[in-house]
Short mmCIF file of C-alpha atoms and ligand atoms in Angstrom, two decimals:
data_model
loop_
_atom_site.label_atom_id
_atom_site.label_comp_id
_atom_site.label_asym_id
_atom_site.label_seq_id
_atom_site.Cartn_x
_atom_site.Cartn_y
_atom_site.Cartn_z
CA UNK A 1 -1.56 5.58 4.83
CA UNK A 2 -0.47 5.39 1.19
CA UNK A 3 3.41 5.11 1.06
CA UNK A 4 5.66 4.44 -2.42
CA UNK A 5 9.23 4.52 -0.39
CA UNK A 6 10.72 4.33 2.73
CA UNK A 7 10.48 7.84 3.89
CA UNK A 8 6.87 7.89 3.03
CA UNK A 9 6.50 5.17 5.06
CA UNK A 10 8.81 6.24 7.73
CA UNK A 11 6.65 9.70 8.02
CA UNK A 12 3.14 7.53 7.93
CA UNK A 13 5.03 5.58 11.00
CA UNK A 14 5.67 9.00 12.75
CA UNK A 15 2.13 10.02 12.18
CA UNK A 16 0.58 7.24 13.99
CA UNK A 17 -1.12 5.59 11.43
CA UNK A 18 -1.16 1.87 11.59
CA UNK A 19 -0.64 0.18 8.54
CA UNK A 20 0.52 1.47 5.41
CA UNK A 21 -0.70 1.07 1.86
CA UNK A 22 2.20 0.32 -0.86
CA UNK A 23 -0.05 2.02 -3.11
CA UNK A 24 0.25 0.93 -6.87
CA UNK A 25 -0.59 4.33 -8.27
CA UNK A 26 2.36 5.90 -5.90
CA UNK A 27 4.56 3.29 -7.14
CA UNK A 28 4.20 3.72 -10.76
CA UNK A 29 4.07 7.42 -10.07
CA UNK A 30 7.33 7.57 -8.53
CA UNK A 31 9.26 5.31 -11.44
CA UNK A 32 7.36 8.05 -14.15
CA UNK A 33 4.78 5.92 -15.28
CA UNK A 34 1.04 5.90 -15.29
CA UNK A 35 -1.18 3.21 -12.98
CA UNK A 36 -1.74 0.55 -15.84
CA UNK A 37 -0.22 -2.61 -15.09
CA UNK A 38 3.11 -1.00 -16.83
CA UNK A 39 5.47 -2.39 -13.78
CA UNK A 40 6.01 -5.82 -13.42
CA UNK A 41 5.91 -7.66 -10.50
CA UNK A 42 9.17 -8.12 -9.51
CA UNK A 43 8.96 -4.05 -9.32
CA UNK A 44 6.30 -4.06 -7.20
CA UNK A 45 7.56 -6.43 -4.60
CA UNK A 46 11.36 -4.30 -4.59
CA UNK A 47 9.20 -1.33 -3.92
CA UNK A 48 7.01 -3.03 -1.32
CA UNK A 49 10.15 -4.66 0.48
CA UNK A 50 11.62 -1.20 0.84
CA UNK A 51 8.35 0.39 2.78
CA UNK A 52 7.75 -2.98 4.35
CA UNK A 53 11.60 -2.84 5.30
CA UNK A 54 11.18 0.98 6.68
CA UNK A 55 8.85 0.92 9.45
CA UNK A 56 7.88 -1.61 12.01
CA UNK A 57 3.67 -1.36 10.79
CA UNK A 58 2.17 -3.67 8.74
CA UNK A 59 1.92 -3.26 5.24
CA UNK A 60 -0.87 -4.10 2.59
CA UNK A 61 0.58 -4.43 -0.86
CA UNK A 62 -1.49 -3.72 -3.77
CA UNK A 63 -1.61 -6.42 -6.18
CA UNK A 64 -3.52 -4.80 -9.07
CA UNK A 65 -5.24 -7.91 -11.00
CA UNK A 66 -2.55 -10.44 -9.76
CA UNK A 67 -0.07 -9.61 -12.60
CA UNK A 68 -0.67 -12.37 -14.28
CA UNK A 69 -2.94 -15.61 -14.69
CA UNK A 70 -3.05 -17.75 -11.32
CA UNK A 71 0.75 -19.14 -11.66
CA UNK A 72 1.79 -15.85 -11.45
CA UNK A 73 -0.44 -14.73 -8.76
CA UNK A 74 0.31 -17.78 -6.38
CA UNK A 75 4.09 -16.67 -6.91
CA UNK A 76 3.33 -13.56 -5.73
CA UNK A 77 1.45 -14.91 -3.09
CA UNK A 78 4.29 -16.54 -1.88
CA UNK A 79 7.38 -14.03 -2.88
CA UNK A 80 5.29 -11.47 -0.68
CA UNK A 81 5.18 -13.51 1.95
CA UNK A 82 8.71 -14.05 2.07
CA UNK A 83 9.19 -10.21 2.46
CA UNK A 84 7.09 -10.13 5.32
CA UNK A 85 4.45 -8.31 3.51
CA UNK A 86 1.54 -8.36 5.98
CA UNK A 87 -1.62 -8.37 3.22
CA UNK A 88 -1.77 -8.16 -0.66
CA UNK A 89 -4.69 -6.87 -2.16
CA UNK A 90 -6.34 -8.03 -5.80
CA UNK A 91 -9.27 -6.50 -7.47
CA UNK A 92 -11.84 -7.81 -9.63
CA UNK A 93 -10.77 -5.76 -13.43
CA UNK A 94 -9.64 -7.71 -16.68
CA UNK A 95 -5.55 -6.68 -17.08
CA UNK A 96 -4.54 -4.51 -18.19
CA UNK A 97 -6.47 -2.58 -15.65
CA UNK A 98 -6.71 1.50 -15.84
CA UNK A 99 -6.26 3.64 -12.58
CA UNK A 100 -10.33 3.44 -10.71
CA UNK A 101 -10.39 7.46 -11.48
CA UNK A 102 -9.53 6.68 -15.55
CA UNK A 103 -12.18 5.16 -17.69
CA UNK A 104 -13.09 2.37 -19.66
CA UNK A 105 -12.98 -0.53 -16.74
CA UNK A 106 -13.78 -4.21 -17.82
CA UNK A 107 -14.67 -6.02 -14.67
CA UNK A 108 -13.63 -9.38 -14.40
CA UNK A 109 -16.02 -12.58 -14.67
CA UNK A 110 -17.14 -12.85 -11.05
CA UNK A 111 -16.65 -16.79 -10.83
CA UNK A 112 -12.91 -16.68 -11.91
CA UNK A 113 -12.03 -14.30 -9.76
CA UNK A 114 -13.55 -16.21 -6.64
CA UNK A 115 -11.34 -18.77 -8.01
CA UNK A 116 -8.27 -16.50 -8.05
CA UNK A 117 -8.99 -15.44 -4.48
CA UNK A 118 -9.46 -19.04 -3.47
CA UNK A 119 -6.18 -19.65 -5.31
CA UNK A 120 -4.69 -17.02 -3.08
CA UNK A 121 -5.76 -18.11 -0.09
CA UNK A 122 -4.38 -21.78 -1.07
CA UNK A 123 -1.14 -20.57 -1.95
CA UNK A 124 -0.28 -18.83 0.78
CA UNK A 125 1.97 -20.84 3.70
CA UNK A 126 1.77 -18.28 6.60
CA UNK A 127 -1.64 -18.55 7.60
CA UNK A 128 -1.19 -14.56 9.16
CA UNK A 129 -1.02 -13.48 5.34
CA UNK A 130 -4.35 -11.61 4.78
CA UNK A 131 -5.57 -11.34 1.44
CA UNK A 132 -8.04 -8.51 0.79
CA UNK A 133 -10.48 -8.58 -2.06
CA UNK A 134 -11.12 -5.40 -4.13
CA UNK A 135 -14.66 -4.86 -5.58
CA UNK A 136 -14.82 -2.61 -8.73
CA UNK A 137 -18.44 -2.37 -9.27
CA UNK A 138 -19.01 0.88 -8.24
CA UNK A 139 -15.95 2.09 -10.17
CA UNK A 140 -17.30 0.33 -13.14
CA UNK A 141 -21.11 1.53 -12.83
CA UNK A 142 -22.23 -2.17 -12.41
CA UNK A 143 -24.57 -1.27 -9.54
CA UNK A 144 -24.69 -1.72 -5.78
CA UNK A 145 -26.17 -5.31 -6.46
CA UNK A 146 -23.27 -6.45 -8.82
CA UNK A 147 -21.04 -5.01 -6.14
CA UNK A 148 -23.10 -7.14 -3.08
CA UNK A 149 -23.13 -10.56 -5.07
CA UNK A 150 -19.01 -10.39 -5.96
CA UNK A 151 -18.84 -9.52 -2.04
CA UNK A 152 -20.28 -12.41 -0.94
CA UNK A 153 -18.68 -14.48 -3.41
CA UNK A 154 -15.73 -13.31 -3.13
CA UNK A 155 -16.19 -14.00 1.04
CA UNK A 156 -17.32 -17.55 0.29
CA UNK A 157 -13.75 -17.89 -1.49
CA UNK A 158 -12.29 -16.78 1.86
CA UNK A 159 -11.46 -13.31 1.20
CA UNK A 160 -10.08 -12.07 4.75
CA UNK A 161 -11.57 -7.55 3.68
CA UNK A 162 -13.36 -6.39 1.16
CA UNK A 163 -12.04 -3.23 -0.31
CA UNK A 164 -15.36 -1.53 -1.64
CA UNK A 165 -13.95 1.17 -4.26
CA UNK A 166 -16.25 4.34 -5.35
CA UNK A 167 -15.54 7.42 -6.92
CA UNK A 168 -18.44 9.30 -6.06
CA UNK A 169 -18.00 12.66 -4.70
CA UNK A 170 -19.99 11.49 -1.37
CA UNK A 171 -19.93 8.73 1.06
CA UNK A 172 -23.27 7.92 0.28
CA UNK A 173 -22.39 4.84 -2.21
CA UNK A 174 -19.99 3.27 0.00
CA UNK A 175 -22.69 3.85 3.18
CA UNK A 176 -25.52 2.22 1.54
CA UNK A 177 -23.27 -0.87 0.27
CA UNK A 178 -21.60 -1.19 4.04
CA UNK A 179 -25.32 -1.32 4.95
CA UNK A 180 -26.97 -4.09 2.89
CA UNK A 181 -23.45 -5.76 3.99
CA UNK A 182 -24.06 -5.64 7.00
CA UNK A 183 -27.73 -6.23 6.92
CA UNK A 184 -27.03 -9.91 5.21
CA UNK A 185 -24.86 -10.40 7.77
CA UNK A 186 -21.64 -10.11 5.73
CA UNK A 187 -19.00 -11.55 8.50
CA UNK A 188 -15.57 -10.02 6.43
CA UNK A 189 -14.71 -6.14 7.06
CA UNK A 190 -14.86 -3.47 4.45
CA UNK A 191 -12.37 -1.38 3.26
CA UNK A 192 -12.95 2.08 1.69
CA UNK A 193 -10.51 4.50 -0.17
CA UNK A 194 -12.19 7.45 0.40
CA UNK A 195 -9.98 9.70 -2.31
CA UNK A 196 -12.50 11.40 -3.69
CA UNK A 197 -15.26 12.17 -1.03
CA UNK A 198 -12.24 13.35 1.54
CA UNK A 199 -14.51 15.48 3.67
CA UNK A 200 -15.78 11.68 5.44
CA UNK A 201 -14.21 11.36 8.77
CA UNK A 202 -12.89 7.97 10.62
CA UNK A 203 -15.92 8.24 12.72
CA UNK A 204 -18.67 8.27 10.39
CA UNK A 205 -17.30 5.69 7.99
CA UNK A 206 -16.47 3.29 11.62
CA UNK A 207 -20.11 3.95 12.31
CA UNK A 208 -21.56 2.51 9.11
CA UNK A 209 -19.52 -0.42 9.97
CA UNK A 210 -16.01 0.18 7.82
CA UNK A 211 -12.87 -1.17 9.45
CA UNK A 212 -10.00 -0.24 7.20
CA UNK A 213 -9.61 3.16 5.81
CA UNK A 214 -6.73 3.47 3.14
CA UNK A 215 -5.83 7.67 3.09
CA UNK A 216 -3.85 5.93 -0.82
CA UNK A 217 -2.47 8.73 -2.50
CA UNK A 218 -2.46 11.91 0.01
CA UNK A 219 1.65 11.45 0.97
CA UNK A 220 2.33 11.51 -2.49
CA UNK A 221 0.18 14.53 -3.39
CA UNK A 222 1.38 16.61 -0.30
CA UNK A 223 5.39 15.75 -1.67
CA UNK A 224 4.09 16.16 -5.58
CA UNK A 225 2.74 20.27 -4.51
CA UNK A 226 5.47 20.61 -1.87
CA UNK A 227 8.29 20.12 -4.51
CA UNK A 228 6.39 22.16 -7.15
CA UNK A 229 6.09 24.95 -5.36
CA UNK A 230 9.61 25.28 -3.49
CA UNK A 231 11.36 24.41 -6.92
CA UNK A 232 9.13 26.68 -8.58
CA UNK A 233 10.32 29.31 -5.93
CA UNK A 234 14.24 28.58 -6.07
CA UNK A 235 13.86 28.76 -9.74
CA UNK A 236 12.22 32.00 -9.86
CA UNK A 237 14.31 33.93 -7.01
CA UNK A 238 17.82 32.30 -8.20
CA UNK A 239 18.45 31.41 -4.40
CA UNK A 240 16.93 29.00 -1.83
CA UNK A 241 17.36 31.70 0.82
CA UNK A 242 13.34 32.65 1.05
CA UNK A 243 11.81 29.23 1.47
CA UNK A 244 14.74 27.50 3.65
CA UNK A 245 12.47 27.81 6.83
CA UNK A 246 9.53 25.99 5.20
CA UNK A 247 11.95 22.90 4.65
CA UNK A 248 12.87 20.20 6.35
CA UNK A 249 16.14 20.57 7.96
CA UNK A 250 19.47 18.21 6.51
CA UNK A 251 19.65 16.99 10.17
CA UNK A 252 15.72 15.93 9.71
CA UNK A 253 16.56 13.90 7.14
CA UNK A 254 19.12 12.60 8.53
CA UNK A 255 17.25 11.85 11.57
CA UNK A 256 14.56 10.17 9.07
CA UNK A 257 17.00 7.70 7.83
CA UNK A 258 18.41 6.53 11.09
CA UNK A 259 22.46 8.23 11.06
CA UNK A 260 22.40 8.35 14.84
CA UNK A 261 22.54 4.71 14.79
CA UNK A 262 25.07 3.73 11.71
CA UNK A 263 27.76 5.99 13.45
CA UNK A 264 26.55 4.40 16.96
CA UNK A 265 27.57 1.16 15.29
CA UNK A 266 30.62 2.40 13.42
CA UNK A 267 31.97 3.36 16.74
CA UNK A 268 31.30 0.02 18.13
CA UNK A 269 33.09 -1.65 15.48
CA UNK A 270 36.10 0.42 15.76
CA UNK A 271 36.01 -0.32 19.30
CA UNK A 272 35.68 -4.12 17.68
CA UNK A 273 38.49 -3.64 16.07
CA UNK A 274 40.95 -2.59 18.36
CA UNK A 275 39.99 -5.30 20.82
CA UNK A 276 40.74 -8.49 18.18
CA UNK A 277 43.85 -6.36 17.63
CA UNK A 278 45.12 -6.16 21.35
CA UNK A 279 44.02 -10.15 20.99
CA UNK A 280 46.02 -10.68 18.23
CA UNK A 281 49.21 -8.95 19.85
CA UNK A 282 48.69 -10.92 23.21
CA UNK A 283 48.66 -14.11 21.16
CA UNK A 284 51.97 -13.26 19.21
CA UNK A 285 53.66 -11.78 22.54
C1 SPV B 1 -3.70 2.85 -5.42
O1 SPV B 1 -3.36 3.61 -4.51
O2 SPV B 1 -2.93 2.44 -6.28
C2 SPV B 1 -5.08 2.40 -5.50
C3 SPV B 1 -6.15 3.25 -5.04
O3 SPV B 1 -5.30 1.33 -6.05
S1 SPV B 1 -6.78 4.09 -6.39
O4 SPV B 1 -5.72 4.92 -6.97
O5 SPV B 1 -7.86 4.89 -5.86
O6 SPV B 1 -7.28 3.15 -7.38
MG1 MG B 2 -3.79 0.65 -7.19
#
């Protein structure tokens, strides 16, 4: 499940799902700005240390192109590691990349970004880090047989998933891709985003052989129309009275963020406290 903060990720946690996407486009949403390689690294990695941080799953970090040319990518390699980020995923666009649903996509030389992904791999120190390659083919209209050759390229560089992006309004692209995969033997699991052909369910996309689906923007569209409407409602009634039962309760929230357990540990202390101060009296008595 997509998640750009820690109570998105906290509520993906709750729902069962298990892993969690720090989705770039959620990111960049949530600091106001559009999913073009505006936020820098360092951004992406506070952002993906708070989900990461929120939840015991593991989380897959979305890398965009690597933000940057291969020193900055192994850094990242390595400074995601350090968070405990489970997985990072690149994909194969020139930077500045656009959002896959925007236009005008240059994909990058298929070669070079082997190498990058090889470069990755290299980098990284704890061999558990998975790094997940990102075809843009379909995206770009380069054709299911652009998309095949950068898979098994990009496989041969020791890409641990394949993320095989489409936004076609059926499953049909990503089907006949996970096919031809699979009929060449293709030994790495896909990955689908399947944003815009939502009506696919888990169990037709596991039977044509997908492993990972990435749900990488629906938390952040259900809390985009959720706060339109009930702001849109206080603001026209002058009084929160009417929608106060569709809410979340101030006790949820506080639930969400764990208060139970900081006063749990306050009181502890204070009983801390007191006992180095009976100590310290026994010592001057
Ligand atoms: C994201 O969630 O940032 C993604 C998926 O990369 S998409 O927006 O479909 O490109
Ligand atoms: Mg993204």
């Amino acid at each position: 499940m997509g998640a750009y903060d820690a109570v998105s990720a906290r509520i993906a946690e709750w729902a069962g799902f298990d892993a969690i996407w720090a989705s770039g486009l959620a990111i960049s949403a949530a600091h106001g700005v559009p999913d073009c390689s505006i936020l820098t690294l360092t951004e992406f990695l506070a952002a993906g240390d708070v989900i990461n941080q929120a939840s015991e799953l593991p989380v897959i970090a979305d890398c965009d192109t690597g933000f940057g040319d291969i020193n900055v990518l192994e850094r990242a390699v390595r400074d995601y590691e350090r968070t405990g980020i489970a997985a990072i995923c690149i994909e194969d666009k020139q930077a500045p990349k656009r959002n896959s649903f925007r236009k005008d996509h240059t994909l990058a030389d298929p070669q070079e970004f082997a190498a990058k992904i090889a470069a990755a791999k290299a980098a990284q120190r704890d061999p558990g880090l998975v790094v997940m390659a990102r075809l843009e083919s379909l995206i770009a209209g380069a054709g299911q047989r652009d998309a095949l050759e950068r898979a098994a390229l990009y496989a041969q560089a020791g890409a641990d998933a394949i993320v095989v992006h489409s936004k076609a309004l059926s499953p049909e692209e990503v089907f006949e891709f996970a096919a031809e995969w699979h009929a060449r033997d293709g030994q790495v699991p896909l990955v689908v985003i399947p944003t815009n052909y939502p009506q696919v369910t888990l169990d037709q996309l596991s039977a044509a052989g997908i492993g990972v689906v990435i749900y990488a923007n629906q938390a952040l569209r259900a809390a985009i129309a959720a706060m339109r409407s009930t702001l849109n409602a206080i603001a026209t009634a002058g009084s929160s009275g009417a929608i106060e039962p569709t809410l979340a309760s101030v006790d949820d929230v506080l639930t969400l963020v764990k208060s139970s357990e900081a006063e749990q540990r306050d009181a502890q202390f204070e009983v801390a406290v007191l006992e180095w101060r009976a100590a310290q009296r026994e010592l001057v008595t």
